């Protein structure tokens, strides 16, 4: 089974900050990596797929990069609507989520 | 617009059974693979099961294999999850999710239904 590890688990930031979340896979997953955003009491929302492809309708301040075993999600300028929990997900072999990164207000 | 509406959650005793449903609309249900994903209270997301668009292949997480069965009725645009031998650790919000047309990620999710396993 492929394990996904995100860091940090919690991130405190201010509006306008550049934010980076890291996701590591226990083995190579090529570029089969997605990112989701989840707000309390709501279903997750797809942000990025294939490591760096932006889902339709997602603001361009979100970007993804990486391949193999190391990936990053970057929010270029944090907006009030972006305070949420973010999950990475591999889909190279079945599907596995990371444990999540909560982005909270500093 | 795509809509996924789960139902069937509730409180069940350990060892009991429950069947969840996910009613789909706004897209050609019979053309897409579908997933169940769960989230225990205060915890992260856990993929549970997947079924191909035509029901020909099914995959399960090790944690539910042999106890849960995913199925679909394309004539009714409905996805199911039969859950047997339920345990306390199965307590979670269960979401159904649609497969993206671009790749095998989840592009639409339902609002979730809560399953509580407790005596």
XYZ file of C-alpha atoms in Angstrom, chain B residues 22-112:
91
model
C -26.349 7.717 -3.374
C -28.820 9.196 -5.865
C -27.101 10.823 -8.827
C -28.394 13.429 -11.256
C -27.114 16.002 -13.716
C -24.745 13.680 -15.565
C -24.746 10.358 -17.402
C -24.393 8.114 -14.347
C -23.780 4.962 -16.389
C -20.626 6.472 -17.920
C -18.643 7.118 -14.737
C -16.949 5.164 -12.035
C -18.109 5.950 -8.513
C -16.505 5.896 -5.088
C -17.358 5.814 -1.419
C -15.106 7.810 0.920
C -15.517 8.130 4.682
C -14.388 10.511 7.380
C -14.432 9.577 11.046
C -15.361 12.431 13.417
C -12.494 14.912 13.574
C -10.307 12.747 11.333
C -9.085 12.707 7.752
C -10.472 11.197 4.588
C -10.354 7.461 3.922
C -11.167 5.940 0.540
C -13.540 2.983 1.004
C -14.589 1.483 -2.328
C -14.789 2.002 -6.097
C -16.999 0.572 -8.807
C -16.462 0.917 -12.544
C -19.094 2.606 -14.704
C -20.555 -0.737 -15.732
C -20.083 -2.539 -12.427
C -17.514 -4.890 -13.941
C -14.748 -4.122 -11.447
C -14.865 -3.280 -7.778
C -12.074 -2.366 -5.387
C -12.068 -2.046 -1.612
C -9.888 -0.672 1.140
C -8.366 -3.419 3.270
C -10.235 -2.064 6.301
C -13.630 -2.964 4.775
C -12.809 -5.869 2.467
C -15.107 -8.822 3.061
C -17.589 -6.728 5.070
C -18.703 -3.983 2.655
C -20.087 -4.386 -0.869
C -20.341 -1.596 -3.422
C -22.938 -1.866 -6.178
C -24.872 0.282 -8.604
C -28.131 0.338 -10.509
C -27.593 2.348 -13.672
C -31.307 2.194 -14.501
C -32.008 4.047 -11.246
C -28.902 6.306 -11.289
C -28.083 5.037 -7.821
C -24.941 3.850 -6.058
C -25.062 1.613 -2.996
C -22.840 0.536 -0.138
C -23.926 -2.542 1.801
C -22.161 -2.534 5.149
C -22.157 -5.722 7.249
C -20.424 -6.730 10.478
C -20.149 -3.084 11.458
C -17.598 -2.029 14.051
C -17.215 1.072 16.198
C -14.339 2.165 13.966
C -16.712 2.315 10.984
C -18.384 5.344 12.578
C -17.977 8.150 10.051
C -19.583 10.442 7.544
C -19.809 8.504 4.290
C -19.527 10.416 1.036
C -20.183 9.204 -2.476
C -18.000 10.765 -5.151
C -17.987 10.773 -8.928
C -14.941 9.946 -11.010
C -13.563 12.791 -13.132
C -13.825 12.412 -16.922
C -10.172 13.468 -17.198
C -8.533 11.088 -14.733
C -9.408 8.896 -11.790
C -9.834 11.636 -9.215
C -13.065 12.676 -7.540
C -14.599 15.754 -9.124
C -18.010 15.850 -7.420
C -19.000 14.764 -3.930
C -22.260 14.359 -2.088
C -22.981 16.062 1.229
C -22.393 12.881 3.199
